[in-house]
Amino acid sequence: MRQTEPGILYLVATPIGNLRDITFRAIDVLQQVDLIACEDTRHSRPLLDHYGISTPTAAFHEHNEDVASVRLAERLQRGESIALISDAGTPLISDPGFPLVRAVRAAGIRVVPIPGPCALIAALSASGLPADRFAFEGFLPRKSSARKASLEALRNDSRTLIFYESSHRVFESVADITAIFPSDRRLVIARELTKLFETIVDTRVGEALSLLESDPNMEKGEFVLVLEGAPDLGRTEGLTVDEERVLRILLEDCSVKTAVSLTVKITGARRETVYRTALRLTEEWRKTD
Ligand code: SAM
């Protein structure tokens, strides 16, 4: 069945290990487009061969991204259809493609996602940590001082935190997490997802380093670290200081109803909590008038 149309950029997710993790639609699109732009043409060849895809390929990686984006946008404008794939998973997610998508959309060209594997989503979904609110931080900085500063800024974040890591740096990153986060925070280490030696271990920050050191397999492979967020007191017992500040400012000029609804929109706090706080504040102000 024809899945592609002329002049469209398709962002096609490909497997993160297991070659069978690819959608029927992804295979159709890769077979039917005029060109597949690959992060690394040699890396993608076994996947393309496995599915009998003989579409021409071109290199599209971080070193030629800006120049190649202009060239690909021109080809799209001439009516060619192009699929972008990365070495693994979803393009643009810690992978090349952002300048291309930005340029192509700015030129009024359609961009169509063909969703599929993504290591962070696979790890999060299996982690047992809250998946309703999370922050994906990609790769942490290489230098320890910058890495520690990034982690420090996340210490009080109540969302589940997700990091990508390579085997070269997983020990250093976990050591810095240990230095900055409370030892009882849960940390899920997801390694080699969808592959033969897939491992998903659930530990605490204080025990993570010794766990890594005790298992020689942990020196190899690709990792996703999923870290429990800070306790979310603001959302269960009351508003955070910033949320309450927004509410106070709005209550000075708006009705309770409007102030509550704007605070919910601005901060994302729970309506009941905002409403309860608004009633408490207006009652306090009434008494002091
Ligand atoms: N675009 C990819 C995606 O959608 O997940 C991510 C590409 S990024 C360059 C590579 C990083 O993703 C690895 O260093 C690792 O942190 C994570 N990753 C990719 N495949 C993985 C796997 N099978 N198991 C665990 N982590 C993986």
mmCIF file of N, CA and C in Angstrom, residues 209-281:
data_model
loop_
_atom_site.group_PDB
_atom_site.id
_atom_site.type_symbol
_atom_site.label_atom_id
_atom_site.label_comp_id
_atom_site.label_asym_id
_atom_site.label_seq_id
_atom_site.Cartn_x
_atom_site.Cartn_y
_atom_site.Cartn_z
ATOM 1 N N LEU A 209 26.488 2.532 42.856
ATOM 2 C CA LEU A 209 27.886 2.368 42.420
ATOM 3 C C LEU A 209 28.398 0.971 42.739
ATOM 4 N N SER A 210 28.112 0.489 43.953
ATOM 5 C CA SER A 210 28.623 -0.841 44.291
ATOM 6 C C SER A 210 27.943 -1.892 43.426
ATOM 7 N N LEU A 211 26.688 -1.640 43.068
ATOM 8 C CA LEU A 211 25.998 -2.584 42.184
ATOM 9 C C LEU A 211 26.680 -2.635 40.813
ATOM 10 N N LEU A 212 27.018 -1.450 40.283
ATOM 11 C CA LEU A 212 27.698 -1.399 38.984
ATOM 12 C C LEU A 212 29.052 -2.099 39.068
ATOM 13 N N GLU A 213 29.770 -1.816 40.152
ATOM 14 C CA GLU A 213 31.129 -2.370 40.290
ATOM 15 C C GLU A 213 31.123 -3.879 40.475
ATOM 16 N N SER A 214 30.025 -4.393 41.040
ATOM 17 C CA SER A 214 30.004 -5.831 41.325
ATOM 18 C C SER A 214 29.650 -6.666 40.092
ATOM 19 N N ASP A 215 29.233 -6.001 38.999
ATOM 20 C CA ASP A 215 28.814 -6.762 37.823
ATOM 21 C C ASP A 215 29.651 -6.354 36.601
ATOM 22 N N PRO A 216 30.587 -7.190 36.176
ATOM 23 C CA PRO A 216 31.469 -6.829 35.053
ATOM 24 C C PRO A 216 30.687 -6.525 33.759
ATOM 25 N N ASN A 217 29.477 -7.076 33.618
ATOM 26 C CA ASN A 217 28.682 -6.795 32.414
ATOM 27 C C ASN A 217 28.293 -5.328 32.323
ATOM 28 N N MET A 218 28.268 -4.670 33.484
ATOM 29 C CA MET A 218 27.841 -3.265 33.509
ATOM 30 C C MET A 218 28.894 -2.337 32.893
ATOM 31 N N GLU A 219 30.040 -2.898 32.521
ATOM 32 C CA GLU A 219 31.057 -2.069 31.861
ATOM 33 C C GLU A 219 30.793 -1.960 30.362
ATOM 34 N N LYS A 220 29.794 -2.706 29.899
ATOM 35 C CA LYS A 220 29.564 -2.735 28.447
ATOM 36 C C LYS A 220 28.138 -2.313 28.118
ATOM 37 N N GLY A 221 27.950 -1.840 26.901
ATOM 38 C CA GLY A 221 26.600 -1.615 26.405
ATOM 39 C C GLY A 221 26.116 -0.183 26.499
ATOM 40 N N GLU A 222 24.824 -0.035 26.250
ATOM 41 C CA GLU A 222 24.203 1.299 26.241
ATOM 42 C C GLU A 222 23.237 1.380 27.423
ATOM 43 N N PHE A 223 23.172 2.569 28.008
ATOM 44 C CA PHE A 223 22.436 2.707 29.266
ATOM 45 C C PHE A 223 21.418 3.839 29.232
ATOM 46 N N VAL A 224 20.317 3.605 29.931
ATOM 47 C CA VAL A 224 19.413 4.705 30.276
ATOM 48 C C VAL A 224 19.297 4.698 31.799
ATOM 49 N N LEU A 225 19.507 5.868 32.412
ATOM 50 C CA LEU A 225 19.355 5.987 33.862
ATOM 51 C C LEU A 225 18.032 6.683 34.133
ATOM 52 N N VAL A 226 17.216 6.080 34.970
ATOM 53 C CA VAL A 226 15.915 6.667 35.306
ATOM 54 C C VAL A 226 15.903 6.908 36.813
ATOM 55 N N LEU A 227 15.840 8.181 37.184
ATOM 56 C CA LEU A 227 16.023 8.564 38.586
ATOM 57 C C LEU A 227 14.717 9.126 39.153
ATOM 58 N N GLU A 228 14.352 8.636 40.319
ATOM 59 C CA GLU A 228 13.128 9.126 40.974
ATOM 60 C C GLU A 228 13.231 10.626 41.256
ATOM 61 N N GLY A 229 12.132 11.349 41.064
ATOM 62 C CA GLY A 229 12.121 12.786 41.336
ATOM 63 C C GLY A 229 12.060 13.078 42.833
ATOM 64 N N ALA A 230 12.222 14.356 43.184
ATOM 65 C CA ALA A 230 12.138 14.768 44.594
ATOM 66 C C ALA A 230 10.694 14.616 45.063
ATOM 67 N N PRO A 231 10.493 14.414 46.357
ATOM 68 C CA PRO A 231 9.113 14.299 46.853
ATOM 69 C C PRO A 231 8.318 15.528 46.448
ATOM 70 N N ASP A 232 7.111 15.292 45.955
ATOM 71 C CA ASP A 232 6.333 16.385 45.362
ATOM 72 C C ASP A 232 5.366 16.948 46.390
ATOM 73 N N LEU A 233 5.908 17.576 47.429
ATOM 74 C CA LEU A 233 5.059 18.069 48.522
ATOM 75 C C LEU A 233 4.066 19.097 48.012
ATOM 76 N N GLY A 234 4.543 19.966 47.113
ATOM 77 C CA GLY A 234 3.694 21.031 46.599
ATOM 78 C C GLY A 234 2.415 20.519 45.962
ATOM 79 N N ARG A 235 2.464 19.317 45.398
ATOM 80 C CA ARG A 235 1.302 18.868 44.661
ATOM 81 C C ARG A 235 0.336 18.060 45.503
ATOM 82 N N THR A 236 0.792 17.573 46.655
ATOM 83 C CA THR A 236 -0.134 16.778 47.443
ATOM 84 C C THR A 236 -0.629 17.565 48.653
ATOM 85 N N GLU A 237 0.237 18.389 49.237
ATOM 86 C CA GLU A 237 -0.158 19.023 50.490
ATOM 87 C C GLU A 237 -0.419 20.518 50.353
ATOM 88 N N GLY A 238 -0.010 21.134 49.289
ATOM 89 C CA GLY A 238 -0.199 22.571 49.142
ATOM 90 C C GLY A 238 0.536 23.017 47.907
ATOM 91 N N LEU A 239 0.588 24.342 47.689
ATOM 92 C CA LEU A 239 1.283 24.844 46.507
ATOM 93 C C LEU A 239 2.755 25.076 46.819
ATOM 94 N N THR A 240 3.588 25.042 45.811
ATOM 95 C CA THR A 240 4.988 25.426 46.004
ATOM 96 C C THR A 240 5.014 26.945 46.211
ATOM 97 N N VAL A 241 6.163 27.439 46.660
ATOM 98 C CA VAL A 241 6.282 28.870 46.926
ATOM 99 C C VAL A 241 5.973 29.672 45.652
ATOM 100 N N ASP A 242 6.520 29.191 44.509
ATOM 101 C CA ASP A 242 6.311 29.932 43.248
ATOM 102 C C ASP A 242 4.850 29.907 42.813
ATOM 103 N N GLU A 243 4.218 28.743 42.980
ATOM 104 C CA GLU A 243 2.811 28.633 42.581
ATOM 105 C C GLU A 243 1.946 29.562 43.437
ATOM 106 N N GLU A 244 2.236 29.573 44.750
ATOM 107 C CA GLU A 244 1.431 30.422 45.644
ATOM 108 C C GLU A 244 1.644 31.901 45.313
ATOM 109 N N ARG A 245 2.877 32.232 44.903
ATOM 110 C CA ARG A 245 3.181 33.623 44.545
ATOM 111 C C ARG A 245 2.324 34.069 43.347
ATOM 112 N N VAL A 246 2.233 33.212 42.353
ATOM 113 C CA VAL A 246 1.414 33.516 41.171
ATOM 114 C C VAL A 246 -0.037 33.739 41.602
ATOM 115 N N LEU A 247 -0.523 32.844 42.448
ATOM 116 C CA LEU A 247 -1.912 32.944 42.908
ATOM 117 C C LEU A 247 -2.140 34.247 43.684
ATOM 118 N N ARG A 248 -1.222 34.580 44.570
ATOM 119 C CA ARG A 248 -1.360 35.805 45.371
ATOM 120 C C ARG A 248 -1.447 37.040 44.459
ATOM 121 N N ILE A 249 -0.557 37.097 43.467
ATOM 122 C CA ILE A 249 -0.548 38.260 42.559
ATOM 123 C C ILE A 249 -1.889 38.367 41.834
ATOM 124 N N LEU A 250 -2.379 37.231 41.338
ATOM 125 C CA LEU A 250 -3.634 37.256 40.577
ATOM 126 C C LEU A 250 -4.818 37.605 41.465
ATOM 127 N N LEU A 251 -4.783 37.122 42.713
ATOM 128 C CA LEU A 251 -5.916 37.399 43.617
ATOM 129 C C LEU A 251 -6.046 38.895 43.927
ATOM 130 N N GLU A 252 -4.928 39.612 43.803
ATOM 131 C CA GLU A 252 -4.992 41.053 44.074
ATOM 132 C C GLU A 252 -5.898 41.774 43.076
ATOM 133 N N ASP A 253 -5.965 41.256 41.835
ATOM 134 C CA ASP A 253 -6.729 41.966 40.806
ATOM 135 C C ASP A 253 -7.899 41.201 40.213
ATOM 136 N N CYS A 254 -7.957 39.893 40.489
ATOM 137 C CA CYS A 254 -9.008 39.090 39.827
ATOM 138 C C CYS A 254 -9.937 38.475 40.866
ATOM 139 N N SER A 255 -11.059 37.975 40.367
ATOM 140 C CA SER A 255 -11.957 37.208 41.244
ATOM 141 C C SER A 255 -11.263 35.887 41.589
ATOM 142 N N VAL A 256 -11.781 35.222 42.654
ATOM 143 C CA VAL A 256 -11.184 33.934 43.046
ATOM 144 C C VAL A 256 -11.242 32.962 41.867
ATOM 145 N N LYS A 257 -12.384 32.947 41.184
ATOM 146 C CA LYS A 257 -12.569 31.990 40.086
ATOM 147 C C LYS A 257 -11.498 32.208 38.994
ATOM 148 N N THR A 258 -11.337 33.483 38.589
ATOM 149 C CA THR A 258 -10.367 33.771 37.519
ATOM 150 C C THR A 258 -8.938 33.505 37.999
ATOM 151 N N ALA A 259 -8.644 33.929 39.246
ATOM 152 C CA ALA A 259 -7.278 33.743 39.757
ATOM 153 C C ALA A 259 -6.930 32.253 39.814
ATOM 154 N N VAL A 260 -7.902 31.444 40.253
ATOM 155 C CA VAL A 260 -7.661 29.995 40.345
ATOM 156 C C VAL A 260 -7.425 29.439 38.954
ATOM 157 N N SER A 261 -8.313 29.807 38.026
ATOM 158 C CA SER A 261 -8.162 29.176 36.715
ATOM 159 C C SER A 261 -6.888 29.630 36.000
ATOM 160 N N LEU A 262 -6.493 30.915 36.180
ATOM 161 C CA LEU A 262 -5.226 31.359 35.565
ATOM 162 C C LEU A 262 -4.022 30.691 36.227
ATOM 163 N N THR A 263 -4.075 30.534 37.555
ATOM 164 C CA THR A 263 -2.942 29.887 38.256
ATOM 165 C C THR A 263 -2.767 28.444 37.771
ATOM 166 N N VAL A 264 -3.905 27.762 37.595
ATOM 167 C CA VAL A 264 -3.832 26.375 37.104
ATOM 168 C C VAL A 264 -3.179 26.358 35.725
ATOM 169 N N LYS A 265 -3.620 27.316 34.871
ATOM 170 C CA LYS A 265 -3.070 27.360 33.499
ATOM 171 C C LYS A 265 -1.580 27.681 33.521
ATOM 172 N N ILE A 266 -1.186 28.652 34.357
ATOM 173 C CA ILE A 266 0.214 29.108 34.344
ATOM 174 C C ILE A 266 1.148 28.076 34.980
ATOM 175 N N THR A 267 0.712 27.508 36.116
ATOM 176 C CA THR A 267 1.659 26.668 36.884
ATOM 177 C C THR A 267 1.464 25.179 36.668
ATOM 178 N N GLY A 268 0.267 24.784 36.236
ATOM 179 C CA GLY A 268 0.007 23.349 36.092
ATOM 180 C C GLY A 268 -0.333 22.695 37.424
ATOM 181 N N ALA A 269 -0.504 23.498 38.495
ATOM 182 C CA ALA A 269 -0.848 22.927 39.809
ATOM 183 C C ALA A 269 -2.282 22.407 39.774
ATOM 184 N N ARG A 270 -2.593 21.534 40.751
ATOM 185 C CA ARG A 270 -3.946 20.930 40.780
ATOM 186 C C ARG A 270 -4.997 21.968 41.157
ATOM 187 N N ARG A 271 -6.136 21.922 40.437
ATOM 188 C CA ARG A 271 -7.179 22.929 40.655
ATOM 189 C C ARG A 271 -7.662 22.929 42.105
ATOM 190 N N GLU A 272 -7.897 21.719 42.686
ATOM 191 C CA GLU A 272 -8.428 21.693 44.068
ATOM 192 C C GLU A 272 -7.454 22.349 45.029
ATOM 193 N N THR A 273 -6.154 22.075 44.828
ATOM 194 C CA THR A 273 -5.146 22.645 45.733
ATOM 195 C C THR A 273 -5.106 24.162 45.594
ATOM 196 N N VAL A 274 -5.178 24.626 44.328
ATOM 197 C CA VAL A 274 -5.136 26.068 44.096
ATOM 198 C C VAL A 274 -6.380 26.708 44.727
ATOM 199 N N TYR A 275 -7.526 26.052 44.526
ATOM 200 C CA TYR A 275 -8.787 26.607 45.031
ATOM 201 C C TYR A 275 -8.762 26.664 46.564
ATOM 202 N N ARG A 276 -8.295 25.585 47.191
ATOM 203 C CA ARG A 276 -8.229 25.535 48.668
ATOM 204 C C ARG A 276 -7.322 26.654 49.181
ATOM 205 N N THR A 277 -6.175 26.830 48.501
ATOM 206 C CA THR A 277 -5.228 27.874 48.926
ATOM 207 C C THR A 277 -5.841 29.255 48.734
ATOM 208 N N ALA A 278 -6.580 29.441 47.626
ATOM 209 C CA ALA A 278 -7.207 30.749 47.358
ATOM 210 C C ALA A 278 -8.205 31.083 48.468
ATOM 211 N N LEU A 279 -8.982 30.079 48.888
ATOM 212 C CA LEU A 279 -9.968 30.333 49.955
ATOM 213 C C LEU A 279 -9.246 30.688 51.260
ATOM 214 N N ARG A 280 -8.156 29.966 51.539
ATOM 215 C CA ARG A 280 -7.404 30.238 52.777
ATOM 216 C C ARG A 280 -6.844 31.663 52.749
ATOM 217 N N LEU A 281 -6.259 32.038 51.587
ATOM 218 C CA LEU A 281 -5.638 33.369 51.494
ATOM 219 C C LEU A 281 -6.683 34.479 51.620
#
